[in-house]
Amino acid sequence: MPPLLTRFLRRLRSLSAPPSGETDAVLLARFARRRDEDAFAALVARHGPMVRNACIRVLGDFHAAEDCFQATFLILARRANSLRRPDALAGWLYGVASRVARDAQRLNARRPRHNLDGLAEPADPRPDPLAALSACDVLLALEEELRRMPQAYRLPLVLCCLEGLAQEEAARRLGWTAGAVKGRLERGRKQLHRRLARRGLTLGVALGVAEAARGTASAAVPVSLILSTADAATRFAAGTAAAGVATSTRAAALANGGLKAMIAAKMKIAAALLLAVGMIGSGAGALTYRCFGAERAGAAQDGPPPSPAQTGKTDDDQAIRELKEANLRLAEKLKLLELQAEADKEQQTRLQRELEQANEQLKKQAARLEEQAALLREQAAAAETKLAASEAARRDLEELVSRLKKDLDDALKKLKDARPSKP
């Protein structure tokens, strides 16, 4: 059998075998350390439906979505060593897939949309607002509103409402507690309902169209696509040419573009933070100078006030607007940090509760052991008492035997003395 076919069959058996229970962090570490294609294929099989459906909702074309699907996992292969939270891989993959799909949408504005326009939309008691909308338009509106929501609310909605996962499974993939997923899912549904209502849509209609699209696209990713993506990702991570690998040039180009965008985004964030710090300092200095300068000018002359061009009021307004925008961005980041702190607090509470339960169990076990030890001590004392009694009985018996022996000797002696001697 050819080696290529042998390797294909071995990976096919590993994918069809029951799940090993390894977490995303363990599988990702195996791939990062040893370039383990089986581990990467397991990650593709686990998160592939979510990534593929996210790309389909943005693009509305299955073939273009497969290019974005492969590009997303190519980016993961290149960034496997630098993920800050590998236990929250699902959220990271969803964000990358959405960005890659939007980039592909911009590159191909005239994409074919016949694949999703033919979907049967659920019946709506208020059809007028949706009369001019196609299924693809509804999906695009849903994806746009999901993208604008905070990540803490967006991810439970995607995994539970769009991908059909149970809350426990979603909590395991996100590294959250089940209570955190439940609470954020409820709040996220209310927020998404309000956002869609402003577009004339209802949450039930949008989720119904998404469910129809997911059924049409088939939630299961083909095994051939999983294996080819894992093979291409291994080569892409090593920086070698993907010759002979079933991946498109467009997928590699999208992956390279996504990696460059990530680097540029990090540089923009760093520059924005530096600019915000600098502007806060310069704004405070300018405000101080303007206050004291105005006092000195008022004391020096009583003439008419200077014009805005002389005072630089326009520049100050621009600086104030930029400061407000920077403050808004910082407030959003602070909100995300607060949500993460809330999740950490819930996890700490759960761990504390589990620790208390374990201590209670240990105390109960210690009490049972103490009772058993007391019973053993009582049994040992009773055995010791019986042993002492048997020892005393043995001594009494020895004394009785000794007296009987002495009496017998005396009787024999008397009998011998009383016997007449022979003449």
Coordinates of C-alpha atoms in Angstrom, one line a residue:
M1 CA 0.0 0.0 0.0
P2 CA 1.4 3.4 -0.9
P3 CA 2.7 5.5 2.1
L4 CA 0.4 8.4 1.3
L5 CA -2.7 6.1 1.4
T6 CA -1.5 4.5 4.6
R7 CA -1.1 7.8 6.3
F8 CA -4.6 8.9 5.0
L9 CA -6.2 5.7 6.4
R10 CA -4.4 6.1 9.8
R11 CA -5.7 9.7 10.2
L12 CA -9.1 8.6 9.1
R13 CA -9.2 6.0 11.8
S14 CA -8.0 8.5 14.4
L15 CA -10.8 10.9 13.5
S16 CA -13.4 8.2 13.5
A17 CA -12.3 6.9 16.9
P18 CA -14.0 8.1 20.1
P19 CA -12.8 11.4 21.4
S20 CA -9.8 11.2 23.7
G21 CA -11.0 13.9 26.0
E22 CA -7.9 16.0 25.4
T23 CA -8.5 19.8 25.7
D24 CA -7.8 22.3 23.0
A25 CA -4.7 23.5 25.0
V26 CA -3.3 20.0 25.0
L27 CA -3.9 19.4 21.3
L28 CA -2.5 22.8 20.4
A29 CA 0.6 22.2 22.5
R30 CA 1.2 18.8 20.8
F31 CA 1.1 20.5 17.4
A32 CA 3.3 23.4 18.5
R33 CA 6.0 21.2 20.0
R34 CA 6.0 18.2 17.6
R35 CA 4.0 19.4 14.5
D36 CA 1.5 16.6 15.3
E37 CA -0.9 16.5 12.4
D38 CA -3.3 14.2 14.2
A39 CA -3.6 16.7 17.0
F40 CA -4.3 19.5 14.5
A41 CA -6.8 17.4 12.6
A42 CA -8.6 16.8 15.9
L43 CA -8.8 20.6 16.4
V44 CA -10.1 21.1 12.8
A45 CA -12.7 18.4 13.3
R46 CA -13.8 19.9 16.6
H47 CA -14.1 23.6 15.6
G48 CA -14.5 23.2 11.8
P49 CA -18.3 23.4 11.8
M50 CA -18.3 26.7 13.7
V51 CA -15.6 28.2 11.5
R52 CA -17.2 27.0 8.2
N53 CA -20.6 28.3 9.2
A54 CA -19.3 31.7 10.3
C55 CA -17.6 32.1 6.8
I56 CA -20.8 31.0 5.0
R57 CA -22.9 33.6 6.9
V58 CA -20.6 36.4 5.8
L59 CA -19.9 35.2 2.2
G60 CA -23.0 33.3 1.2
D61 CA -21.0 31.0 -1.0
F62 CA -19.8 27.5 0.0
H63 CA -16.7 27.4 -2.2
A64 CA -15.4 30.8 -1.1
A65 CA -16.2 29.8 2.5
E66 CA -13.9 26.7 2.2
D67 CA -11.0 29.0 1.2
C68 CA -11.6 31.2 4.3
F69 CA -12.0 28.0 6.4
Q70 CA -8.6 26.8 5.3
A71 CA -7.1 30.3 5.7
T72 CA -8.3 30.4 9.3
F73 CA -6.6 27.2 10.3
L74 CA -3.5 28.2 8.4
I75 CA -3.3 31.3 10.6
L76 CA -3.8 29.1 13.7
A77 CA -0.9 26.8 12.6
R78 CA 1.4 29.9 12.3
R79 CA 0.2 31.4 15.6
A80 CA 0.0 28.2 17.6
N81 CA 3.0 29.1 19.8
S82 CA 1.8 32.7 20.6
L83 CA -1.8 32.3 21.7
R84 CA -2.3 33.9 25.1
R85 CA -5.3 31.7 26.0
P86 CA -5.3 28.4 24.2
D87 CA -8.1 27.2 26.5
A88 CA -10.4 29.8 24.8
L89 CA -9.5 28.7 21.3
A90 CA -13.1 28.7 20.1
G91 CA -13.5 32.4 20.6
W92 CA -10.2 33.1 18.9
L93 CA -11.0 31.0 15.9
Y94 CA -14.4 32.7 15.5
G95 CA -12.9 36.1 15.5
V96 CA -10.2 35.1 12.9
A97 CA -12.8 33.4 10.7
S98 CA -15.0 36.5 10.7
R99 CA -12.1 38.8 9.8
V100 CA -10.8 36.6 7.0
A101 CA -14.3 36.2 5.6
R102 CA -14.8 40.0 5.6
D103 CA -11.4 40.4 3.8
A104 CA -12.5 37.9 1.2
Q105 CA -15.8 39.8 0.8
R106 CA -14.0 43.0 0.2
L107 CA -11.7 41.4 -2.4
N108 CA -14.7 39.8 -4.2
A109 CA -17.6 42.3 -3.9
R110 CA -19.5 40.5 -6.7
R111 CA -19.6 37.1 -5.0
P112 CA -22.3 34.6 -6.1
R113 CA -25.2 34.5 -3.7
H114 CA -27.4 31.8 -5.2
N115 CA -26.4 29.2 -2.7
L116 CA -28.2 30.8 0.2
D117 CA -30.9 32.9 -1.5
G118 CA -32.9 29.8 -2.3
L119 CA -33.3 28.9 1.4
A120 CA -36.9 28.8 2.7
E121 CA -37.3 31.5 5.3
P122 CA -39.4 30.7 8.4
A123 CA -42.9 32.1 8.4
D124 CA -43.2 35.5 10.0
P125 CA -46.4 37.0 11.3
R126 CA -45.1 40.4 10.3
P127 CA -43.9 39.9 6.7
D128 CA -43.8 43.5 5.6
P129 CA -40.3 44.4 7.1
L130 CA -38.8 41.3 5.6
A131 CA -40.4 41.5 2.2
A132 CA -37.4 43.0 0.5
L133 CA -34.8 40.8 2.3
S134 CA -33.3 37.6 1.1
A135 CA -31.9 34.9 3.3
C136 CA -28.4 36.1 2.6
D137 CA -29.3 39.6 3.7
V138 CA -30.7 38.3 6.9
L139 CA -27.5 36.3 7.6
L140 CA -25.4 39.3 6.8
A141 CA -27.4 41.4 9.2
L142 CA -27.1 38.8 11.9
E143 CA -23.4 38.5 11.4
E144 CA -22.9 42.2 11.5
E145 CA -24.8 42.6 14.8
L146 CA -23.0 39.7 16.3
R147 CA -19.7 41.2 15.3
R148 CA -20.6 44.5 17.1
M149 CA -21.5 42.8 20.4
P150 CA -18.9 42.2 23.1
Q151 CA -17.1 39.0 22.8
A152 CA -18.4 37.8 26.2
Y153 CA -21.9 37.8 24.8
R154 CA -21.1 36.9 21.2
L155 CA -19.4 33.6 21.7
P156 CA -22.1 31.9 23.8
L157 CA -24.7 33.0 21.1
V158 CA -22.6 31.6 18.3
L159 CA -21.9 28.3 20.0
C160 CA -25.3 27.6 21.6
C161 CA -27.8 29.4 19.2
L162 CA -26.0 29.1 15.9
E163 CA -24.0 25.9 16.3
G164 CA -26.4 24.0 18.5
L165 CA -24.0 23.1 21.3
A166 CA -25.2 22.4 24.8
Q167 CA -24.3 25.0 27.4
E168 CA -22.0 22.5 29.2
E169 CA -20.1 21.8 25.9
A170 CA -19.8 25.5 25.2
A171 CA -18.5 26.2 28.7
R172 CA -15.8 23.5 28.1
R173 CA -14.7 24.9 24.8
L174 CA -14.6 28.5 26.2
G175 CA -13.0 27.6 29.5
W176 CA -15.9 29.2 31.4
T177 CA -18.2 27.9 34.0
A178 CA -21.7 26.6 33.1
G179 CA -23.3 29.4 35.1
A180 CA -21.3 32.1 33.3
V181 CA -22.3 30.7 29.9
K182 CA -26.0 30.6 31.0
G183 CA -26.1 34.2 32.3
R184 CA -24.2 35.7 29.4
L185 CA -26.3 33.7 26.9
E186 CA -29.5 35.2 28.3
R187 CA -28.2 38.7 28.4
G188 CA -26.7 38.3 24.9
R189 CA -30.1 37.1 23.5
K190 CA -31.8 40.2 24.9
Q191 CA -29.2 42.5 23.5
L192 CA -29.2 40.8 20.0
H193 CA -33.0 41.0 20.0
R194 CA -32.8 44.8 20.5
R195 CA -30.2 45.2 17.8
L196 CA -32.1 43.2 15.2
A197 CA -35.3 45.0 16.1
R198 CA -33.7 48.3 14.9
R199 CA -33.3 46.6 11.5
G200 CA -36.9 45.4 11.3
L201 CA -35.9 41.8 12.1
T202 CA -36.8 39.5 14.9
L203 CA -34.4 37.2 16.7
G204 CA -36.5 34.1 15.9
V205 CA -36.5 34.8 12.1
A206 CA -32.8 35.5 12.1
L207 CA -32.0 32.3 14.0
G208 CA -34.4 30.3 11.8
V209 CA -32.6 31.4 8.6
A210 CA -29.2 30.6 10.2
E211 CA -30.5 27.2 11.2
A212 CA -31.7 26.6 7.6
A213 CA -28.3 27.7 6.3
R214 CA -26.5 25.4 8.8
G215 CA -28.7 22.5 7.7
T216 CA -28.1 23.3 4.0
A217 CA -24.3 23.6 4.6
S218 CA -24.3 20.4 6.6
A219 CA -22.7 20.8 10.1
A220 CA -20.2 18.0 9.5
V221 CA -17.0 19.1 7.7
P222 CA -15.9 16.5 5.1
V223 CA -13.0 14.3 6.3
S224 CA -11.0 15.1 3.1
L225 CA -11.2 18.8 3.9
I226 CA -10.1 18.2 7.5
L227 CA -7.1 16.1 6.5
S228 CA -6.0 18.4 3.7
T229 CA -6.3 21.4 6.0
A230 CA -4.2 19.7 8.7
D231 CA -1.5 18.7 6.1
A232 CA -1.5 22.2 4.6
A233 CA -1.3 23.8 8.0
T234 CA 1.7 21.8 9.0
R235 CA 3.5 22.8 5.9
F236 CA 2.4 26.4 6.3
A237 CA 3.6 26.5 9.9
A238 CA 7.0 25.2 8.8
G239 CA 7.2 27.9 6.1
T240 CA 7.5 25.3 3.3
A241 CA 5.7 25.3 0.0
A242 CA 2.4 23.4 0.0
A243 CA 3.2 21.4 -3.1
G244 CA 0.7 18.7 -3.7
V245 CA -1.5 19.8 -0.9
A246 CA -5.2 20.2 -1.6
T247 CA -5.4 23.9 -0.6
S248 CA -6.0 26.8 -2.9
T249 CA -3.6 29.7 -3.6
R250 CA -6.5 32.0 -2.5
A251 CA -6.5 30.4 1.0
A252 CA -2.8 30.9 1.4
A253 CA -3.1 34.5 0.3
L254 CA -6.0 35.2 2.7
A255 CA -3.9 33.6 5.5
N256 CA -0.9 35.8 4.8
G257 CA -3.1 38.8 4.6
G258 CA -4.7 37.9 8.0
L259 CA -1.3 37.5 9.6
K260 CA -0.2 40.9 8.3
A261 CA -3.5 42.4 9.6
M262 CA -2.9 41.0 13.1
I263 CA 0.6 42.4 13.2
A264 CA -0.7 45.8 12.0
A265 CA -3.6 45.7 14.6
K266 CA -1.1 45.1 17.4
M267 CA 1.1 48.0 16.2
K268 CA -2.0 50.3 16.0
I269 CA -3.1 49.3 19.5
A270 CA 0.4 50.1 20.9
A271 CA 0.5 53.4 19.0
A272 CA -3.0 54.3 20.2
L273 CA -2.0 53.6 23.8
L274 CA 1.1 55.7 23.4
L275 CA -0.8 58.5 21.7
A276 CA -3.5 58.4 24.4
V277 CA -0.9 58.7 27.2
G278 CA 0.9 61.5 25.3
M279 CA -2.3 63.3 24.6
I280 CA -3.5 63.1 28.1
G281 CA -0.2 64.6 29.3
S282 CA -0.2 67.3 26.5
G283 CA -3.9 68.1 27.1
A284 CA -3.4 68.6 30.8
G285 CA -0.4 70.8 30.0
A286 CA -2.3 72.8 27.4
L287 CA -5.2 73.3 29.7
T288 CA -3.0 74.5 32.5
Y289 CA -1.1 76.9 30.1
R290 CA -4.4 78.2 28.7
C291 CA -5.8 78.9 32.1
F292 CA -2.8 80.7 33.5
G293 CA -2.2 82.4 30.1
A294 CA -5.7 83.8 30.1
E295 CA -5.3 85.2 33.6
R296 CA -2.1 86.9 32.6
A297 CA -3.6 88.3 29.5
G298 CA -6.6 89.6 31.3
A299 CA -4.4 91.3 33.9
A300 CA -2.2 92.8 31.2
Q301 CA -4.8 94.3 29.0
D302 CA -8.5 95.1 28.7
G303 CA -8.8 94.8 24.9
P304 CA -11.1 92.5 23.0
P305 CA -10.7 88.7 23.4
P306 CA -8.4 87.0 20.9
S307 CA -10.0 85.1 18.0
P308 CA -10.2 81.3 17.8
A309 CA -7.3 81.2 15.3
Q310 CA -5.1 83.0 17.8
T311 CA -6.0 80.8 20.7
G312 CA -5.8 77.5 18.8
K313 CA -9.3 76.6 19.9
T314 CA -9.7 74.4 16.8
D315 CA -6.7 72.3 17.8
D316 CA -7.9 72.0 21.3
D317 CA -11.3 70.8 20.2
Q318 CA -9.7 68.2 18.0
A319 CA -7.5 67.1 20.9
I320 CA -10.5 66.8 23.1
R321 CA -12.4 64.7 20.6
E322 CA -9.4 62.4 20.2
L323 CA -9.2 62.2 24.0
K324 CA -12.9 61.2 24.2
E325 CA -12.4 58.6 21.5
A326 CA -9.4 57.2 23.4
N327 CA -11.4 57.2 26.6
L328 CA -14.2 55.3 24.9
R329 CA -11.8 52.7 23.7
L330 CA -10.2 52.4 27.1
A331 CA -13.7 52.1 28.6
E332 CA -14.5 49.2 26.2
K333 CA -11.3 47.4 27.2
L334 CA -12.1 48.0 30.9
K335 CA -15.6 46.5 30.3
L336 CA -14.0 43.4 28.8
L337 CA -11.6 43.1 31.7
E338 CA -14.5 43.4 34.1
L339 CA -16.3 40.6 32.3
Q340 CA -13.2 38.5 32.5
A341 CA -12.8 39.3 36.1
E342 CA -16.4 38.2 36.7
A343 CA -15.7 34.9 35.0
D344 CA -12.6 34.4 37.1
K345 CA -14.5 35.3 40.2
E346 CA -17.2 32.7 39.4
Q347 CA -14.5 30.1 38.7
Q348 CA -12.8 31.0 42.0
T349 CA -16.1 30.6 43.8
R350 CA -16.7 27.2 42.2
L351 CA -13.2 26.1 43.2
Q352 CA -13.8 27.3 46.7
R353 CA -17.1 25.4 46.9
E354 CA -15.4 22.3 45.6
L355 CA -12.6 22.7 48.1
E356 CA -15.1 23.0 51.0
Q357 CA -17.0 19.9 49.8
A358 CA -13.7 18.0 49.7
N359 CA -12.9 19.2 53.2
E360 CA -16.3 18.0 54.4
Q361 CA -15.8 14.6 52.8
L362 CA -12.3 14.4 54.4
K363 CA -13.8 15.3 57.8
K364 CA -16.5 12.6 57.5
Q365 CA -13.9 10.0 56.5
A366 CA -11.7 11.0 59.4
A367 CA -14.7 10.6 61.8
R368 CA -15.4 7.2 60.4
L369 CA -11.8 6.2 60.8
E370 CA -11.8 7.5 64.4
E371 CA -14.9 5.4 65.1
Q372 CA -13.3 2.3 63.6
A373 CA -10.1 3.0 65.7
A374 CA -12.2 3.3 68.9
L375 CA -13.9 0.0 68.2
L376 CA -10.6 -1.7 67.5
R377 CA -9.3 -0.3 70.8
E378 CA -12.3 -1.7 72.7
Q379 CA -11.9 -5.1 71.0
A380 CA -8.2 -5.1 72.0
A381 CA -9.0 -4.2 75.6
A382 CA -11.6 -7.1 75.7
A383 CA -9.1 -9.5 74.2
E384 CA -6.5 -8.4 76.8
T385 CA -9.0 -9.0 79.6
K386 CA -9.8 -12.4 78.3
L387 CA -6.1 -13.2 78.0
A388 CA -5.4 -12.1 81.6
A389 CA -8.4 -14.3 82.8
S390 CA -7.1 -17.3 80.9
E391 CA -3.6 -16.8 82.4
A392 CA -5.0 -16.7 85.9
A393 CA -7.0 -19.9 85.2
R394 CA -3.9 -21.6 83.9
R395 CA -2.0 -20.7 87.1
D396 CA -4.8 -22.0 89.3
L397 CA -4.9 -25.3 87.3
E398 CA -1.1 -25.7 87.7
E399 CA -1.4 -25.2 91.4
L400 CA -4.3 -27.8 91.6
V401 CA -2.3 -30.3 89.6
S402 CA 0.7 -29.7 91.9
R403 CA -1.4 -30.3 95.0
L404 CA -3.0 -33.4 93.5
K405 CA 0.4 -34.8 92.7
K406 CA 1.6 -34.2 96.2
D407 CA -1.5 -35.8 97.8
L408 CA -1.0 -38.8 95.5
D409 CA 2.6 -39.2 96.5
D410 CA 1.7 -39.0 100.2
A411 CA -1.1 -41.6 99.7
L412 CA 1.3 -43.9 98.0
K413 CA 3.8 -43.5 100.7
K414 CA 1.3 -44.3 103.4
L415 CA 0.1 -47.3 101.5
K416 CA 3.6 -48.6 101.2
D417 CA 4.3 -48.1 104.9
A418 CA 1.1 -49.8 105.8
R419 CA 1.8 -52.9 103.7
P420 CA 3.1 -55.8 106.0
S421 CA 6.6 -56.9 105.3
K422 CA 7.2 -60.6 104.3
P423 CA 8.7 -63.0 106.8

